[in-house]
Amino acid sequence: MTGPARAAQAAVIALDVGGTAIKGALETRDGVVHRRIDLPTPVADGVGAVLAAVVTAAEELRPAPGDLLTARGAGLIFPGVVDSSAGVARFSANIGWRDLPIRRLVSERVGVPVAIDHDVRAAGLAEARLGTGRGVDEFLFLAIGTGIAGAVVTRGSVVAGASCTAGELGHLPVHPSGDRCACGQLGCTEAYASAAALPRRYLAQGGAGPVRAEDVIARAGRGDRIAQRVLDEAIVALGRALVIYTLVMDPALVVIGGGLARAGAALTEPLRDEVERGLAFRPAPRIVISDLGSDAGRRGAALVAWKALDEHA
């Protein structure tokens, strides 16, 4: 005689869609990852191809018949201007989405409820719940990669802002008459301190290539004067942005994530010094590297899905 059938455990599909890769996972409420996937993002093939790749990733993560897991929903995160409440990708330059009702399109194809959010805000949520920001009510998660963006965490919650663009520290004009940024403004933080800016500025000033951002930082540590100048200028830009943020929002902590976080102390130590120099009458917040690393977005996407399911229970 067989025993009673075991009930399937609820899980969510987590999808972190970037301009280069789609990172996915099937995750249960207890945070256990049961399946993981990484696929290239076919940006060059157009909007439809990217949408199809997202659906393919979701289908590959869905529990197979007979698994003791069931997909209750999905969390989908991506860069750009994300209208979470409307379920619309307002503008995502890296992916090619504009005013795309992405929540409805993916939900119809995958057959589960879908929640969407900004990738950095979702990563900030993961830091607040699971990572370096646990127990800290007021902090900033700053992702420094190809671009620069922040997740504003206040009273323990991630803030989107009136137009869903809170945390755009990459476009603070820290040098008002400086280099032109891709956004059209002059002197943005991102134009000096992103992982794309470091090699571009190094080569423009006479450095030898090919080179990546981490190479510029390593060469600075070995005494390359051009690399050191480019890194110093990046630290000044980041420091000014963080001084402004600190004076406005008064965070206890700044958590650095994104690809440039791999530089570790070579980034955080001079950055702490720069922020301290810019704050004459008050102490600087602690500046640390993310505990979750490159997985912060994927973990955040799962949290976005669970949060939406709880709200609609």
mmCIF file of C-alpha atoms in Angstrom:
data_model
loop_
_atom_site.group_PDB
_atom_site.id
_atom_site.type_symbol
_atom_site.label_atom_id
_atom_site.label_comp_id
_atom_site.label_asym_id
_atom_site.label_seq_id
_atom_site.Cartn_x
_atom_site.Cartn_y
_atom_site.Cartn_z
ATOM 1 C CA MET A 1 0.000 0.000 0.000
ATOM 2 C CA THR A 2 1.463 3.344 -0.985
ATOM 3 C CA GLY A 3 1.483 6.359 1.324
ATOM 4 C CA PRO A 4 -0.272 9.634 0.633
ATOM 5 C CA ALA A 5 1.080 11.680 -2.292
ATOM 6 C CA ARG A 6 3.350 14.521 -1.300
ATOM 7 C CA ALA A 7 2.129 18.009 -2.153
ATOM 8 C CA ALA A 8 4.243 19.978 -4.610
ATOM 9 C CA GLN A 9 6.312 22.779 -3.082
ATOM 10 C CA ALA A 10 5.629 26.277 -4.388
ATOM 11 C CA ALA A 11 8.414 28.004 -6.326
ATOM 12 C CA VAL A 12 8.890 31.086 -8.478
ATOM 13 C CA ILE A 13 10.760 31.697 -11.712
ATOM 14 C CA ALA A 14 13.304 34.499 -11.340
ATOM 15 C CA LEU A 15 14.593 36.246 -14.489
ATOM 16 C CA ASP A 16 17.243 38.968 -14.545
ATOM 17 C CA VAL A 17 17.377 40.311 -18.103
ATOM 18 C CA GLY A 18 20.430 42.363 -19.046
ATOM 19 C CA GLY A 19 21.836 43.696 -22.274
ATOM 20 C CA THR A 20 24.270 40.760 -22.480
ATOM 21 C CA ALA A 21 22.711 37.836 -20.619
ATOM 22 C CA ILE A 22 19.493 36.516 -19.116
ATOM 23 C CA LYS A 23 20.128 34.995 -15.685
ATOM 24 C CA GLY A 24 17.354 32.761 -14.411
ATOM 25 C CA ALA A 25 16.549 30.528 -11.461
ATOM 26 C CA LEU A 26 13.745 28.443 -10.002
ATOM 27 C CA GLU A 27 13.608 29.289 -6.314
ATOM 28 C CA THR A 28 11.433 28.209 -3.397
ATOM 29 C CA ARG A 29 10.255 30.435 -0.539
ATOM 30 C CA ASP A 30 13.123 29.298 1.682
ATOM 31 C CA GLY A 31 15.631 30.738 -0.811
ATOM 32 C CA VAL A 32 16.809 27.382 -2.150
ATOM 33 C CA VAL A 33 17.682 27.535 -5.856
ATOM 34 C CA HIS A 34 16.519 24.328 -7.552
ATOM 35 C CA ARG A 35 17.463 25.200 -11.110
ATOM 36 C CA ARG A 36 19.653 27.851 -12.697
ATOM 37 C CA ILE A 37 20.110 29.051 -16.266
ATOM 38 C CA ASP A 38 22.162 31.621 -18.191
ATOM 39 C CA LEU A 39 21.314 32.536 -21.778
ATOM 40 C CA PRO A 40 22.613 35.251 -24.119
ATOM 41 C CA THR A 41 20.293 38.210 -24.692
ATOM 42 C CA PRO A 42 19.738 38.462 -28.483
ATOM 43 C CA VAL A 43 19.515 42.268 -28.501
ATOM 44 C CA ALA A 44 20.816 42.546 -32.068
ATOM 45 C CA ASP A 45 17.894 40.435 -33.302
ATOM 46 C CA GLY A 46 15.238 42.871 -32.096
ATOM 47 C CA VAL A 47 12.497 43.235 -29.519
ATOM 48 C CA GLY A 48 10.649 40.088 -30.525
ATOM 49 C CA ALA A 49 13.768 37.943 -30.235
ATOM 50 C CA VAL A 50 14.505 39.206 -26.740
ATOM 51 C CA LEU A 51 10.919 38.542 -25.676
ATOM 52 C CA ALA A 52 11.146 35.030 -27.123
ATOM 53 C CA ALA A 53 14.411 34.415 -25.234
ATOM 54 C CA VAL A 54 12.773 35.502 -21.965
ATOM 55 C CA VAL A 55 9.894 33.086 -22.560
ATOM 56 C CA THR A 56 12.342 30.293 -23.473
ATOM 57 C CA ALA A 57 14.270 30.874 -20.242
ATOM 58 C CA ALA A 58 11.051 30.758 -18.212
ATOM 59 C CA GLU A 59 9.940 27.542 -19.915
ATOM 60 C CA GLU A 60 13.302 25.876 -19.284
ATOM 61 C CA LEU A 61 13.047 26.767 -15.593
ATOM 62 C CA ARG A 62 9.467 25.566 -15.184
ATOM 63 C CA PRO A 63 9.238 22.351 -13.110
ATOM 64 C CA ALA A 64 8.852 19.219 -15.216
ATOM 65 C CA PRO A 65 5.872 16.895 -14.808
ATOM 66 C CA GLY A 66 6.507 14.705 -11.779
ATOM 67 C CA ASP A 67 8.723 17.282 -10.016
ATOM 68 C CA LEU A 68 7.735 18.021 -6.429
ATOM 69 C CA LEU A 69 7.743 21.729 -7.305
ATOM 70 C CA THR A 70 5.133 23.965 -8.908
ATOM 71 C CA ALA A 71 5.752 27.423 -10.391
ATOM 72 C CA ARG A 72 3.363 29.887 -8.752
ATOM 73 C CA GLY A 73 4.635 32.997 -10.515
ATOM 74 C CA ALA A 74 7.596 34.781 -12.066
ATOM 75 C CA GLY A 75 9.689 37.836 -11.286
ATOM 76 C CA LEU A 76 11.163 39.656 -14.288
ATOM 77 C CA ILE A 77 13.676 42.468 -13.816
ATOM 78 C CA PHE A 78 15.571 44.582 -16.346
ATOM 79 C CA PRO A 79 17.299 47.983 -16.706
ATOM 80 C CA GLY A 80 15.743 51.258 -17.809
ATOM 81 C CA VAL A 81 12.526 52.995 -16.839
ATOM 82 C CA VAL A 82 10.258 50.303 -15.400
ATOM 83 C CA ASP A 83 6.619 50.999 -14.539
ATOM 84 C CA SER A 84 6.056 48.145 -12.100
ATOM 85 C CA SER A 85 2.440 48.962 -11.289
ATOM 86 C CA ALA A 86 1.409 49.129 -14.977
ATOM 87 C CA GLY A 87 3.599 46.180 -15.970
ATOM 88 C CA VAL A 88 5.251 48.192 -18.723
ATOM 89 C CA ALA A 89 8.866 48.602 -19.844
ATOM 90 C CA ARG A 90 8.739 52.343 -20.520
ATOM 91 C CA PHE A 91 12.264 52.603 -21.910
ATOM 92 C CA SER A 92 15.152 50.162 -21.795
ATOM 93 C CA ALA A 93 17.922 51.277 -24.127
ATOM 94 C CA ASN A 94 20.146 48.233 -23.509
ATOM 95 C CA ILE A 95 17.370 45.828 -24.550
ATOM 96 C CA GLY A 96 15.426 47.896 -27.072
ATOM 97 C CA TRP A 97 12.119 47.932 -25.195
ATOM 98 C CA ARG A 98 9.924 51.033 -25.285
ATOM 99 C CA ASP A 99 6.368 51.162 -23.870
ATOM 100 C CA LEU A 100 6.251 47.372 -24.025
ATOM 101 C CA PRO A 101 3.526 45.665 -21.895
ATOM 102 C CA ILE A 102 6.061 43.071 -20.898
ATOM 103 C CA ARG A 103 4.201 41.721 -17.854
ATOM 104 C CA ARG A 104 1.130 40.783 -19.896
ATOM 105 C CA LEU A 105 3.127 39.414 -22.831
ATOM 106 C CA VAL A 106 5.253 37.097 -20.703
ATOM 107 C CA SER A 107 2.376 36.019 -18.457
ATOM 108 C CA GLU A 108 0.253 35.057 -21.474
ATOM 109 C CA ARG A 109 3.055 32.940 -22.918
ATOM 110 C CA VAL A 110 4.298 31.327 -19.705
ATOM 111 C CA GLY A 111 0.934 30.857 -17.998
ATOM 112 C CA VAL A 112 1.798 32.206 -14.544
ATOM 113 C CA PRO A 113 1.411 35.653 -12.924
ATOM 114 C CA VAL A 114 4.405 37.884 -13.666
ATOM 115 C CA ALA A 115 5.721 40.792 -11.610
ATOM 116 C CA ILE A 116 8.279 43.218 -13.069
ATOM 117 C CA ASP A 117 10.746 45.655 -11.522
ATOM 118 C CA HIS A 118 13.944 47.582 -12.194
ATOM 119 C CA ASP A 119 17.027 45.369 -11.990
ATOM 120 C CA VAL A 120 18.950 47.562 -9.552
ATOM 121 C CA ARG A 121 15.921 48.138 -7.311
ATOM 122 C CA ALA A 122 15.407 44.370 -7.196
ATOM 123 C CA ALA A 123 19.081 43.852 -6.345
ATOM 124 C CA GLY A 124 18.701 46.458 -3.607
ATOM 125 C CA LEU A 125 15.723 44.526 -2.253
ATOM 126 C CA ALA A 126 17.858 41.380 -2.186
ATOM 127 C CA GLU A 127 20.591 43.236 -0.312
ATOM 128 C CA ALA A 128 18.012 44.503 2.196
ATOM 129 C CA ARG A 129 16.478 41.074 2.810
ATOM 130 C CA LEU A 130 19.364 38.666 2.259
ATOM 131 C CA GLY A 131 22.641 40.539 1.943
ATOM 132 C CA THR A 132 24.822 43.261 3.378
ATOM 133 C CA GLY A 133 21.904 45.588 4.129
ATOM 134 C CA ARG A 134 20.022 43.190 6.425
ATOM 135 C CA GLY A 135 18.908 45.057 9.529
ATOM 136 C CA VAL A 136 19.877 48.473 8.107
ATOM 137 C CA ASP A 137 16.881 50.763 7.581
ATOM 138 C CA GLU A 138 18.663 53.476 5.585
ATOM 139 C CA PHE A 139 21.177 52.530 2.911
ATOM 140 C CA LEU A 140 22.072 52.868 -0.761
ATOM 141 C CA PHE A 141 22.813 49.971 -3.060
ATOM 142 C CA LEU A 142 24.999 51.339 -5.862
ATOM 143 C CA ALA A 143 25.527 49.122 -8.901
ATOM 144 C CA ILE A 144 28.605 50.110 -10.923
ATOM 145 C CA GLY A 145 28.769 48.256 -14.205
ATOM 146 C CA THR A 146 28.376 49.326 -17.822
ATOM 147 C CA GLY A 147 26.217 52.079 -16.309
ATOM 148 C CA ILE A 148 25.700 53.322 -12.758
ATOM 149 C CA ALA A 149 22.405 53.226 -10.859
ATOM 150 C CA GLY A 150 21.300 53.026 -7.253
ATOM 151 C CA ALA A 151 18.531 51.491 -5.188
ATOM 152 C CA VAL A 152 17.315 53.895 -2.520
ATOM 153 C CA VAL A 153 16.418 51.993 0.656
ATOM 154 C CA THR A 154 14.682 54.033 3.340
ATOM 155 C CA ARG A 155 12.838 52.689 6.389
ATOM 156 C CA GLY A 156 13.754 49.255 5.108
ATOM 157 C CA SER A 157 11.881 49.626 1.806
ATOM 158 C CA VAL A 158 13.144 50.242 -1.719
ATOM 159 C CA VAL A 159 11.833 53.528 -3.122
ATOM 160 C CA ALA A 160 10.926 53.874 -6.814
ATOM 161 C CA GLY A 161 10.076 57.598 -6.832
ATOM 162 C CA ALA A 162 7.306 59.552 -8.540
ATOM 163 C CA SER A 163 8.416 58.602 -12.064
ATOM 164 C CA CYS A 164 10.064 55.251 -11.226
ATOM 165 C CA THR A 165 13.548 56.750 -11.640
ATOM 166 C CA ALA A 166 14.772 57.182 -8.047
ATOM 167 C CA GLY A 167 18.442 56.343 -7.577
ATOM 168 C CA GLU A 168 19.858 57.547 -10.889
ATOM 169 C CA LEU A 169 23.194 58.565 -9.361
ATOM 170 C CA GLY A 170 24.865 57.742 -12.649
ATOM 171 C CA HIS A 171 23.333 60.890 -14.089
ATOM 172 C CA LEU A 172 24.177 63.341 -11.350
ATOM 173 C CA PRO A 173 26.171 66.118 -13.095
ATOM 174 C CA VAL A 174 29.256 65.982 -10.869
ATOM 175 C CA HIS A 175 31.271 68.007 -13.424
ATOM 176 C CA PRO A 176 28.658 70.428 -14.876
ATOM 177 C CA SER A 177 30.916 71.464 -17.773
ATOM 178 C CA GLY A 178 32.601 68.096 -18.166
ATOM 179 C CA ASP A 179 32.406 65.183 -20.606
ATOM 180 C CA ARG A 180 29.127 64.596 -22.398
ATOM 181 C CA CYS A 181 27.240 61.544 -21.173
ATOM 182 C CA ALA A 182 25.267 59.197 -23.409
ATOM 183 C CA CYS A 183 22.108 60.574 -21.774
ATOM 184 C CA GLY A 184 22.830 64.010 -23.260
ATOM 185 C CA GLN A 185 23.875 65.788 -20.064
ATOM 186 C CA LEU A 186 27.363 67.055 -19.296
ATOM 187 C CA GLY A 187 29.591 65.685 -16.564
ATOM 188 C CA CYS A 188 27.513 62.741 -15.320
ATOM 189 C CA THR A 189 29.017 60.316 -12.817
ATOM 190 C CA GLU A 190 28.556 57.524 -15.352
ATOM 191 C CA ALA A 191 30.683 59.346 -17.939
ATOM 192 C CA TYR A 192 33.685 59.118 -15.579
ATOM 193 C CA ALA A 193 33.251 56.148 -13.274
ATOM 194 C CA SER A 194 31.339 53.334 -15.012
ATOM 195 C CA ALA A 195 32.947 50.127 -16.229
ATOM 196 C CA ALA A 196 32.468 51.468 -19.759
ATOM 197 C CA ALA A 197 33.986 54.881 -18.978
ATOM 198 C CA LEU A 198 37.261 53.669 -17.449
ATOM 199 C CA PRO A 199 38.667 51.920 -20.549
ATOM 200 C CA ARG A 200 37.254 54.587 -22.888
ATOM 201 C CA ARG A 201 38.919 57.407 -20.963
ATOM 202 C CA TYR A 202 42.147 55.433 -20.521
ATOM 203 C CA LEU A 203 42.507 54.887 -24.264
ATOM 204 C CA ALA A 204 41.530 58.500 -25.015
ATOM 205 C CA GLN A 205 44.358 59.709 -22.779
ATOM 206 C CA GLY A 206 46.989 57.573 -24.492
ATOM 207 C CA GLY A 207 46.808 54.260 -22.675
ATOM 208 C CA ALA A 208 47.536 51.026 -24.533
ATOM 209 C CA GLY A 209 44.668 48.692 -25.370
ATOM 210 C CA PRO A 210 42.723 46.530 -25.567
ATOM 211 C CA VAL A 211 41.727 47.096 -21.956
ATOM 212 C CA ARG A 212 38.824 46.484 -19.581
ATOM 213 C CA ALA A 213 37.791 48.442 -16.502
ATOM 214 C CA GLU A 214 39.429 45.940 -14.160
ATOM 215 C CA ASP A 215 42.643 46.210 -16.207
ATOM 216 C CA VAL A 216 42.698 49.988 -15.725
ATOM 217 C CA ILE A 217 42.382 49.532 -11.962
ATOM 218 C CA ALA A 218 45.096 46.856 -11.920
ATOM 219 C CA ARG A 219 47.451 49.000 -14.023
ATOM 220 C CA ALA A 220 46.903 51.915 -11.646
ATOM 221 C CA GLY A 221 48.040 49.650 -8.808
ATOM 222 C CA ARG A 222 51.201 48.816 -10.781
ATOM 223 C CA GLY A 223 52.129 52.462 -11.259
ATOM 224 C CA ASP A 224 50.648 53.250 -14.690
ATOM 225 C CA ARG A 225 50.250 57.031 -14.506
ATOM 226 C CA ILE A 226 47.487 57.258 -17.113
ATOM 227 C CA ALA A 227 45.511 54.503 -15.397
ATOM 228 C CA GLN A 228 46.001 56.179 -12.022
ATOM 229 C CA ARG A 229 44.755 59.523 -13.362
ATOM 230 C CA VAL A 230 41.658 57.905 -14.897
ATOM 231 C CA LEU A 231 40.955 55.998 -11.672
ATOM 232 C CA ASP A 232 41.456 59.135 -9.561
ATOM 233 C CA GLU A 233 38.977 61.020 -11.742
ATOM 234 C CA ALA A 234 36.485 58.172 -11.391
ATOM 235 C CA ILE A 235 36.839 58.185 -7.609
ATOM 236 C CA VAL A 236 36.274 61.955 -7.508
ATOM 237 C CA ALA A 237 33.118 61.591 -9.595
ATOM 238 C CA LEU A 238 31.754 58.747 -7.462
ATOM 239 C CA GLY A 239 32.720 60.564 -4.283
ATOM 240 C CA ARG A 240 30.877 63.726 -5.283
ATOM 241 C CA ALA A 241 27.761 61.730 -6.153
ATOM 242 C CA LEU A 242 27.860 59.946 -2.799
ATOM 243 C CA VAL A 243 28.431 63.190 -0.885
ATOM 244 C CA ILE A 244 25.305 64.652 -2.503
ATOM 245 C CA TYR A 245 23.306 61.506 -1.763
ATOM 246 C CA THR A 246 24.550 61.407 1.836
ATOM 247 C CA LEU A 247 23.595 65.015 2.506
ATOM 248 C CA VAL A 248 20.105 64.474 1.059
ATOM 249 C CA MET A 249 19.244 60.974 2.343
ATOM 250 C CA ASP A 250 21.604 60.362 5.303
ATOM 251 C CA PRO A 251 22.305 56.648 4.705
ATOM 252 C CA ALA A 252 24.050 54.539 7.317
ATOM 253 C CA LEU A 253 25.568 52.339 4.640
ATOM 254 C CA VAL A 254 26.527 52.308 0.952
ATOM 255 C CA VAL A 255 26.701 48.837 -0.626
ATOM 256 C CA ILE A 256 28.678 48.620 -3.872
ATOM 257 C CA GLY A 257 27.608 46.010 -6.420
ATOM 258 C CA GLY A 258 27.913 45.453 -10.154
ATOM 259 C CA GLY A 259 30.929 44.357 -12.123
ATOM 260 C CA LEU A 260 33.271 47.007 -10.720
ATOM 261 C CA ALA A 261 32.671 45.720 -7.181
ATOM 262 C CA ARG A 262 35.167 42.976 -8.018
ATOM 263 C CA ALA A 263 37.892 45.602 -7.565
ATOM 264 C CA GLY A 264 37.261 45.378 -3.816
ATOM 265 C CA ALA A 265 39.466 47.540 -1.612
ATOM 266 C CA ALA A 266 41.163 49.137 -4.638
ATOM 267 C CA LEU A 267 37.813 50.867 -5.175
ATOM 268 C CA THR A 268 36.297 51.207 -1.703
ATOM 269 C CA GLU A 269 39.327 52.537 0.196
ATOM 270 C CA PRO A 270 40.011 55.618 -1.967
ATOM 271 C CA LEU A 271 36.254 56.127 -2.342
ATOM 272 C CA ARG A 272 35.815 56.256 1.450
ATOM 273 C CA ASP A 273 38.614 58.837 1.666
ATOM 274 C CA GLU A 274 37.010 60.955 -1.065
ATOM 275 C CA VAL A 275 33.578 60.903 0.591
ATOM 276 C CA GLU A 276 35.082 61.774 3.972
ATOM 277 C CA ARG A 277 36.870 64.770 2.420
ATOM 278 C CA GLY A 278 33.582 65.995 1.001
ATOM 279 C CA LEU A 279 31.681 65.891 4.294
ATOM 280 C CA ALA A 280 33.055 68.596 6.546
ATOM 281 C CA PHE A 281 30.563 68.512 9.424
ATOM 282 C CA ARG A 282 29.322 64.916 9.601
ATOM 283 C CA PRO A 283 30.725 61.388 9.404
ATOM 284 C CA ALA A 284 30.613 59.448 6.163
ATOM 285 C CA PRO A 285 28.471 56.330 5.813
ATOM 286 C CA ARG A 286 30.175 52.959 5.727
ATOM 287 C CA ILE A 287 31.062 51.847 2.188
ATOM 288 C CA VAL A 288 31.240 48.090 1.614
ATOM 289 C CA ILE A 289 31.163 45.539 -1.202
ATOM 290 C CA SER A 290 27.966 43.518 -1.730
ATOM 291 C CA ASP A 291 27.768 40.068 -0.145
ATOM 292 C CA LEU A 292 25.529 38.769 -2.934
ATOM 293 C CA GLY A 293 27.784 39.789 -5.804
ATOM 294 C CA SER A 294 26.535 39.096 -9.317
ATOM 295 C CA ASP A 295 23.615 37.034 -7.981
ATOM 296 C CA ALA A 296 21.886 40.009 -6.316
ATOM 297 C CA GLY A 297 19.630 40.678 -9.312
ATOM 298 C CA ARG A 298 18.525 37.078 -9.724
ATOM 299 C CA ARG A 299 17.777 36.761 -5.988
ATOM 300 C CA GLY A 300 15.922 40.067 -6.146
ATOM 301 C CA ALA A 301 13.778 38.860 -9.049
ATOM 302 C CA ALA A 302 12.576 35.949 -6.898
ATOM 303 C CA LEU A 303 11.724 38.339 -4.061
ATOM 304 C CA VAL A 304 9.778 40.541 -6.492
ATOM 305 C CA ALA A 305 7.729 37.507 -7.528
ATOM 306 C CA TRP A 306 7.003 36.384 -3.955
ATOM 307 C CA LYS A 307 6.068 39.933 -2.924
ATOM 308 C CA ALA A 308 3.538 40.193 -5.757
ATOM 309 C CA LEU A 309 2.039 36.799 -4.938
ATOM 310 C CA ASP A 310 1.659 37.755 -1.278
ATOM 311 C CA GLU A 311 0.013 41.039 -2.172
ATOM 312 C CA HIS A 312 -2.561 39.272 -4.367
ATOM 313 C CA ALA A 313 -3.187 36.288 -2.070
#
